[in-house]
Coordinates of N, CA, C and O in Angstrom, one line a residue:
X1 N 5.4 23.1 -51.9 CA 5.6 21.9 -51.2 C 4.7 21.8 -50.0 O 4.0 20.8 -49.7
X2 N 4.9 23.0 -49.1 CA 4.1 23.0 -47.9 C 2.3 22.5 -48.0 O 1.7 21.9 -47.2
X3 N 1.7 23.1 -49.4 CA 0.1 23.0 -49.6 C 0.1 21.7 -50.3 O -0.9 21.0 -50.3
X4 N 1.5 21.1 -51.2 CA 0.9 19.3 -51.1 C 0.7 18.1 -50.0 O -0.1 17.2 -49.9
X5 N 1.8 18.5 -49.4 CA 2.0 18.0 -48.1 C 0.5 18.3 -47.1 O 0.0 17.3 -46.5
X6 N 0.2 18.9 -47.0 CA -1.5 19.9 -46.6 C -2.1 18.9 -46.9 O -2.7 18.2 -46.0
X7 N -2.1 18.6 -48.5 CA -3.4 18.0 -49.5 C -3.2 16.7 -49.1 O -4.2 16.0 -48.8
X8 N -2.2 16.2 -49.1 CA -2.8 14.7 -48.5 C -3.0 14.4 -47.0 O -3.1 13.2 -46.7
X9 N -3.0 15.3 -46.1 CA -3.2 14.6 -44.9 C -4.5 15.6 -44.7 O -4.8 16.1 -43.6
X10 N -5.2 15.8 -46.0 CA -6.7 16.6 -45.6 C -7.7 15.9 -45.0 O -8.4 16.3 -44.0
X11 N -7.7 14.6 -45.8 CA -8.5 13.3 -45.7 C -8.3 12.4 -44.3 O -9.2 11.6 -43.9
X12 N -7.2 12.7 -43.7 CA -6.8 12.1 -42.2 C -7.7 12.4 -41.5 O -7.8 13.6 -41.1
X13 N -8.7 11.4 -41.0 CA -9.3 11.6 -39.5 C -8.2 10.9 -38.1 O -7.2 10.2 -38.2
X14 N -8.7 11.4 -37.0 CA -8.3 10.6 -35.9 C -9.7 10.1 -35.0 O -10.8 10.4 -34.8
X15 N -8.6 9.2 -34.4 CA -9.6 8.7 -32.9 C -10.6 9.8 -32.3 O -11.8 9.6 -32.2
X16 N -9.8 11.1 -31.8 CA -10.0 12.1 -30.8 C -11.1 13.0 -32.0 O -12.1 13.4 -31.4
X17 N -11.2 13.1 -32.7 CA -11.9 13.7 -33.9 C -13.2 13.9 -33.5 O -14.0 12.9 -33.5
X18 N -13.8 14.9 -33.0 CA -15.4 15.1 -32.5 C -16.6 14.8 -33.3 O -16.9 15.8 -33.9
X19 N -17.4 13.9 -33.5 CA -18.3 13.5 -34.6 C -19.4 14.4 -34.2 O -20.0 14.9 -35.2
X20 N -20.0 14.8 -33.1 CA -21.2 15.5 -32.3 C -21.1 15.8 -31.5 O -20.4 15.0 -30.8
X21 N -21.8 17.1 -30.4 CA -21.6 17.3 -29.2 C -23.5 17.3 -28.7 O -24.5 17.9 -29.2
X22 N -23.2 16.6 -27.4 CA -24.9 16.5 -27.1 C -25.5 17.5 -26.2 O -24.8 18.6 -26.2
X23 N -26.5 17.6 -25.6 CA -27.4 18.7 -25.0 C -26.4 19.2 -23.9 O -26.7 20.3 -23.4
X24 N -25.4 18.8 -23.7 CA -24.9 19.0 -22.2 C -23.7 19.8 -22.9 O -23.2 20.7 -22.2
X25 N -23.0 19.8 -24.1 CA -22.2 20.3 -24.7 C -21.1 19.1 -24.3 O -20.1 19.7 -24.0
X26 N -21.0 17.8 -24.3 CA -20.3 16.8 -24.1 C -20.1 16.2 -25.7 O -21.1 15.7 -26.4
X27 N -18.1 16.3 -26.3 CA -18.0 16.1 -27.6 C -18.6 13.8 -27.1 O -18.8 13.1 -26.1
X28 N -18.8 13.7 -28.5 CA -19.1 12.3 -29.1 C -17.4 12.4 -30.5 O -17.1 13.0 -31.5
X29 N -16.7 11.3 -29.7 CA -15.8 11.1 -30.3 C -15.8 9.8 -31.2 O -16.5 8.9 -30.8
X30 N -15.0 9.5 -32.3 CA -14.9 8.8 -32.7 C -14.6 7.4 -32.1 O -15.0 6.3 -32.3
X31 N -13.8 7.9 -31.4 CA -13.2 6.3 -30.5 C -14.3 6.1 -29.5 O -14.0 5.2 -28.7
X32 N -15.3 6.6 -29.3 CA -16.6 6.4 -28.5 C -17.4 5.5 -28.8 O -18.0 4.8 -28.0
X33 N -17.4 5.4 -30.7 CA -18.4 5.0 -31.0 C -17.8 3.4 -31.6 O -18.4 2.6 -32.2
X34 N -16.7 3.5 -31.3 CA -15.8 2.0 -31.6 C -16.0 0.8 -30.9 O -15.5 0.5 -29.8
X35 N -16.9 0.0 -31.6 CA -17.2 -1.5 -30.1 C -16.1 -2.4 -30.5 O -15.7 -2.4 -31.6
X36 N -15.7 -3.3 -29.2 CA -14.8 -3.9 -29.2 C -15.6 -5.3 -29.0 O -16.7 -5.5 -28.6
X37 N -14.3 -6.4 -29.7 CA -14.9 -8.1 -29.7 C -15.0 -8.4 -28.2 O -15.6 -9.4 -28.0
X38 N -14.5 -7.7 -26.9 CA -14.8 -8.2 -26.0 C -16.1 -8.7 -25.1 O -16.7 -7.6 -25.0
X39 N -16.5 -9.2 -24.8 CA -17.5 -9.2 -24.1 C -17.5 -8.7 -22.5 O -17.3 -9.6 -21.6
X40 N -17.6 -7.6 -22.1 CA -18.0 -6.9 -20.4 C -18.4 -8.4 -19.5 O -17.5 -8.9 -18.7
X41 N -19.4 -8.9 -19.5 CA -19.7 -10.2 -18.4 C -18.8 -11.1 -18.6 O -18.7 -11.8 -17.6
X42 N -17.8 -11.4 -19.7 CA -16.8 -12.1 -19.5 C -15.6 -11.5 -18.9 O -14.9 -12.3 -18.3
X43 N -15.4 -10.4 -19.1 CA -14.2 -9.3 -18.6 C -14.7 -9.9 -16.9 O -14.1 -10.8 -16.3
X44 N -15.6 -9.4 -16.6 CA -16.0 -9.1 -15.5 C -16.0 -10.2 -14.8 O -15.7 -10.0 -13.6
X45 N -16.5 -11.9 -15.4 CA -16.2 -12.8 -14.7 C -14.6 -13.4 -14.2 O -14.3 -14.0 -13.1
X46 N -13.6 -12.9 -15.4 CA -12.7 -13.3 -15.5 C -11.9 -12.8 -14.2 O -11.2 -13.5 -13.4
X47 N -12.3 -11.3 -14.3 CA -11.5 -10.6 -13.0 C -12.1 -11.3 -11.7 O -11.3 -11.9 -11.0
X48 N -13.1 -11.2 -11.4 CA -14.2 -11.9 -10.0 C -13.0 -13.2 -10.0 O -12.5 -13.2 -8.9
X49 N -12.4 -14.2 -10.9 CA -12.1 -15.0 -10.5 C -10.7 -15.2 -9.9 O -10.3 -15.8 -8.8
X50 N -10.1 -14.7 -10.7 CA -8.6 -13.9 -10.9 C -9.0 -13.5 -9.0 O -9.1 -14.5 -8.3
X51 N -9.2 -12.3 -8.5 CA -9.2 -12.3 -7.2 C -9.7 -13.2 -5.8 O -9.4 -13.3 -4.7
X52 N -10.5 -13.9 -6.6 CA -10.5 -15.6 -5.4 C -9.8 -16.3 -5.4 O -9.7 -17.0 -4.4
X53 N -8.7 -16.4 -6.7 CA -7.6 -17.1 -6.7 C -6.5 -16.2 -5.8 O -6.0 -16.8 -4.8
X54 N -6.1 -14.9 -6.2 CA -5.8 -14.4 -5.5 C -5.8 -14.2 -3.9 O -4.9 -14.0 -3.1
X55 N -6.9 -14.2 -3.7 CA -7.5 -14.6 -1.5 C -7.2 -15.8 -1.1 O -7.0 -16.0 0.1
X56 N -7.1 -17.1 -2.5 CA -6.6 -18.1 -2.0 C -5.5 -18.6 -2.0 O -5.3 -19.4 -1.2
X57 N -4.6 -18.1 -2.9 CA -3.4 -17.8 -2.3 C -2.7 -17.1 -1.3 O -1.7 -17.5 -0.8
X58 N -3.3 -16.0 -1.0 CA -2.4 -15.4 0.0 C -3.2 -15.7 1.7 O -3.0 -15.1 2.8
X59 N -4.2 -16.9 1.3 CA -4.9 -17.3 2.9 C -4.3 -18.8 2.8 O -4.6 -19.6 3.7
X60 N -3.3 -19.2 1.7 CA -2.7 -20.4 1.8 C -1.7 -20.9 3.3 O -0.6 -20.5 3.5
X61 N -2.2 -21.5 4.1 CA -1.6 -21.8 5.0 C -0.2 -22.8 5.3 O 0.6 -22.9 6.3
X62 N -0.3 -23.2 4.5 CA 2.0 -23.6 4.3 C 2.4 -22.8 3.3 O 2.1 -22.7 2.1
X63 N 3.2 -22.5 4.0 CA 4.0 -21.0 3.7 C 5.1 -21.5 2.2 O 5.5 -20.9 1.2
X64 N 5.4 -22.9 2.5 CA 6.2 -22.7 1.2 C 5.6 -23.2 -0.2 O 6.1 -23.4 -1.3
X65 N 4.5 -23.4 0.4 CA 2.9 -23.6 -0.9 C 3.0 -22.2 -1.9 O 3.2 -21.9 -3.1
X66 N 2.8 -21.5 -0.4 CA 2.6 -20.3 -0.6 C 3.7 -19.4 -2.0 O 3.5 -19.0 -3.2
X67 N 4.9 -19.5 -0.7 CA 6.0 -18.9 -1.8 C 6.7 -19.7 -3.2 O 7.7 -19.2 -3.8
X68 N 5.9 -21.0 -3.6 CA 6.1 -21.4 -4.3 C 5.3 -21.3 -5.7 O 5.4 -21.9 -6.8
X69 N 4.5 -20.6 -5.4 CA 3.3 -20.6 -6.5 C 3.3 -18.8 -6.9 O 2.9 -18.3 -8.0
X70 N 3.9 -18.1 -5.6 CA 4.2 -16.6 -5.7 C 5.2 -16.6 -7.0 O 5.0 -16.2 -8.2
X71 N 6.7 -17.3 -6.3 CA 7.7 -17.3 -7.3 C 7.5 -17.9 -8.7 O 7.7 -17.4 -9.8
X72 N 7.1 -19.0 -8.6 CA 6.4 -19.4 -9.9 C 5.8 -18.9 -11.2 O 6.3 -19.1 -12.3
X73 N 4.6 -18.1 -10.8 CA 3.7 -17.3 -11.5 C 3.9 -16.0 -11.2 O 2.9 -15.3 -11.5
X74 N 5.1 -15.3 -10.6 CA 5.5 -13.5 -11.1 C 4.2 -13.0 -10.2 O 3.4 -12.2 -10.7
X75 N 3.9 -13.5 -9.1 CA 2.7 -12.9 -8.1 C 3.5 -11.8 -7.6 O 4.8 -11.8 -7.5
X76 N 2.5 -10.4 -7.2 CA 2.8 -9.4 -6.4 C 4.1 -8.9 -6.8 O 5.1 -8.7 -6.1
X77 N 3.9 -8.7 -8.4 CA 4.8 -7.7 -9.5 C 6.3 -8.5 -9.4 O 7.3 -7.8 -9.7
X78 N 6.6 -9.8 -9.2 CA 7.8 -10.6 -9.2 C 8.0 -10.8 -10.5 O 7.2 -10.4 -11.4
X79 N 9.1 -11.3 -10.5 CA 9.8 -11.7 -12.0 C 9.2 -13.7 -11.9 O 9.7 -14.4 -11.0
X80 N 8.5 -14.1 -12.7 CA 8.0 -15.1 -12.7 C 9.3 -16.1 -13.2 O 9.9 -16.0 -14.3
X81 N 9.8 -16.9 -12.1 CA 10.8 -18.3 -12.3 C 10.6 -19.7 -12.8 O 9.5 -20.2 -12.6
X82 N 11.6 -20.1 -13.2 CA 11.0 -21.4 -13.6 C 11.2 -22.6 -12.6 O 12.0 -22.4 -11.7
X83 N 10.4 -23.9 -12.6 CA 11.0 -24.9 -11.5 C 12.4 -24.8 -10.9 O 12.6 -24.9 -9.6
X84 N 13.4 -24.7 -11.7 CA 14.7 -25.2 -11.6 C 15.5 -23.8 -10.3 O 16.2 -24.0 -9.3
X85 N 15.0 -22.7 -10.9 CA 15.4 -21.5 -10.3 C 14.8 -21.3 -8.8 O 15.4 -20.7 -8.0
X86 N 13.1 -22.0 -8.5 CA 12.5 -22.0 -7.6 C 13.5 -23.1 -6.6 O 14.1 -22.9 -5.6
X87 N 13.3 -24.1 -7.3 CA 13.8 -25.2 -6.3 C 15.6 -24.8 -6.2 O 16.3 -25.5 -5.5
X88 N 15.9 -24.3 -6.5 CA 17.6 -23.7 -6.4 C 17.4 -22.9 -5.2 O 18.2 -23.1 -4.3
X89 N 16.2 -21.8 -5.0 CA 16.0 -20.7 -4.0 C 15.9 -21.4 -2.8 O 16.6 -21.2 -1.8
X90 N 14.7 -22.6 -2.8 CA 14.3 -23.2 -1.9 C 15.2 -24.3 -1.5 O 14.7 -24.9 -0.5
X91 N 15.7 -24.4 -1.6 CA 17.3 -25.9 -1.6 C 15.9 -27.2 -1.6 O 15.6 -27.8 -0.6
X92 N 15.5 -27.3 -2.5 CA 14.6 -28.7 -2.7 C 14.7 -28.9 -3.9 O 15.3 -28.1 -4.6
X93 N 13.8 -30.2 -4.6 CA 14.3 -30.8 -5.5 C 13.4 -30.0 -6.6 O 12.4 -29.4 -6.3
X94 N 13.7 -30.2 -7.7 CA 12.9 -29.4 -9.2 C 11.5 -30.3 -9.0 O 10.4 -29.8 -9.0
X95 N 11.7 -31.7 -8.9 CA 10.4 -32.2 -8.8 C 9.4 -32.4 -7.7 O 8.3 -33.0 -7.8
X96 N 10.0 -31.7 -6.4 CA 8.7 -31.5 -5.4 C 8.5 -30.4 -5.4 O 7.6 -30.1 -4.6
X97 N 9.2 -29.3 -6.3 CA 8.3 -28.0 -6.8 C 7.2 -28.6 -7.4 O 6.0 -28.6 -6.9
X98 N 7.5 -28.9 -8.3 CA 6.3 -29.4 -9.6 C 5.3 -30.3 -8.8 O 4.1 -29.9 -9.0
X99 N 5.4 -31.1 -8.3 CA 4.6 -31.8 -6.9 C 3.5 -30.6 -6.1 O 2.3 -30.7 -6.2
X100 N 4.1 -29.6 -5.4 CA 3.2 -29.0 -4.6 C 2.7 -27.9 -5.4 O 1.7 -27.4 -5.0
X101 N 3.2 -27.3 -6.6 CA 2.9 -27.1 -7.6 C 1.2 -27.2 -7.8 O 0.1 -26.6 -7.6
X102 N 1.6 -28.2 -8.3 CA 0.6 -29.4 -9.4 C -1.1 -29.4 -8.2 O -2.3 -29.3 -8.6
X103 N -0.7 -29.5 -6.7 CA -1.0 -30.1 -5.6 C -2.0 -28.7 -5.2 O -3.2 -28.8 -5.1
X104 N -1.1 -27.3 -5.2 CA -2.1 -26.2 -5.1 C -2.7 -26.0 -5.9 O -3.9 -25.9 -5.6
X105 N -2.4 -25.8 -7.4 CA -3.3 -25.5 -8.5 C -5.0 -26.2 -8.4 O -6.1 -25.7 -8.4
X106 N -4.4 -28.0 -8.1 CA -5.4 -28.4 -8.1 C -6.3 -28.3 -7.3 O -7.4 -28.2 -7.9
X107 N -6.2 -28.2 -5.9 CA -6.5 -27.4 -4.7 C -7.6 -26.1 -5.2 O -8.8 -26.0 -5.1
X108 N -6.5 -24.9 -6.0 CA -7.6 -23.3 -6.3 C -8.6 -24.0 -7.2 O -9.8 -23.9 -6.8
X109 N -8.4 -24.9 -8.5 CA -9.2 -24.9 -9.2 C -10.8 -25.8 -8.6 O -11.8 -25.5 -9.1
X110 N -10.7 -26.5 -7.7 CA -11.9 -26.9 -7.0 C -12.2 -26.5 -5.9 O -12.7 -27.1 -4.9
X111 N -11.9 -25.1 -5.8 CA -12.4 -24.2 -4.6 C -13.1 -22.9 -5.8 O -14.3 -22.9 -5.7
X112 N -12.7 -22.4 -6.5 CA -13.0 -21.8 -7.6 C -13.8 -22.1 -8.7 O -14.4 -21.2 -9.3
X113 N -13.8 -23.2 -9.1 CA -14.9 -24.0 -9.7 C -16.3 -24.6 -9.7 O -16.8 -25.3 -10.6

């Protein structure tokens, strides 16, 4: 039983599986040679943007701009709330969340754009 069990996982490669090692004695692994559908200059634009948004929120100068777009969108590892729960915290109404909301987003996206 032990040498069938053997016989079919002869054929198993893995990720970590060394295909070559180069002049330096550095293995070339399988998962090395694996390209991914991402594109790097889009990774890379996405993050660049992601942190301007970021600078611009936390250089937001009314403060309940501020903590309403924090609480909102789960900023700075929060548990992301919805209007109803925001405006419950804030004792204001569900729809001048959605108001100043609406008001900053539009604000980052033509500072960032």
């Amino acid at each position: 039983m032990y040498f069938r069990s053997g016989k079919k996982q002869a054929n198993d490669i893995y990720l970590g599986d060394t295909l070559e090692v180069d002049k330096d004695g550095n293995p070339l692994t399988i998962e090395d040679t694996i390209s991914t559908n991402g594109d790097l200059a889009d990774d890379l634009e996405t993050k660049i943007r992601w942190e301007k948004v970021s600078k611009i929120i936390e250089n937001l100068d009314d403060e309940r701009e501020k903590e309403i777009i924090i609480l909102r969108y789960g900023l700075n590892n929060k548990k992301p709330l919805t209007q109803r729960e925001v405006a419950q915290r804030l004792n204001i109404s569900r729809s001048y969340v959605s108001r100043i909301e609406k008001k900053v987003l539009n604000d980052i996206r033509k500072i960032v754009d």
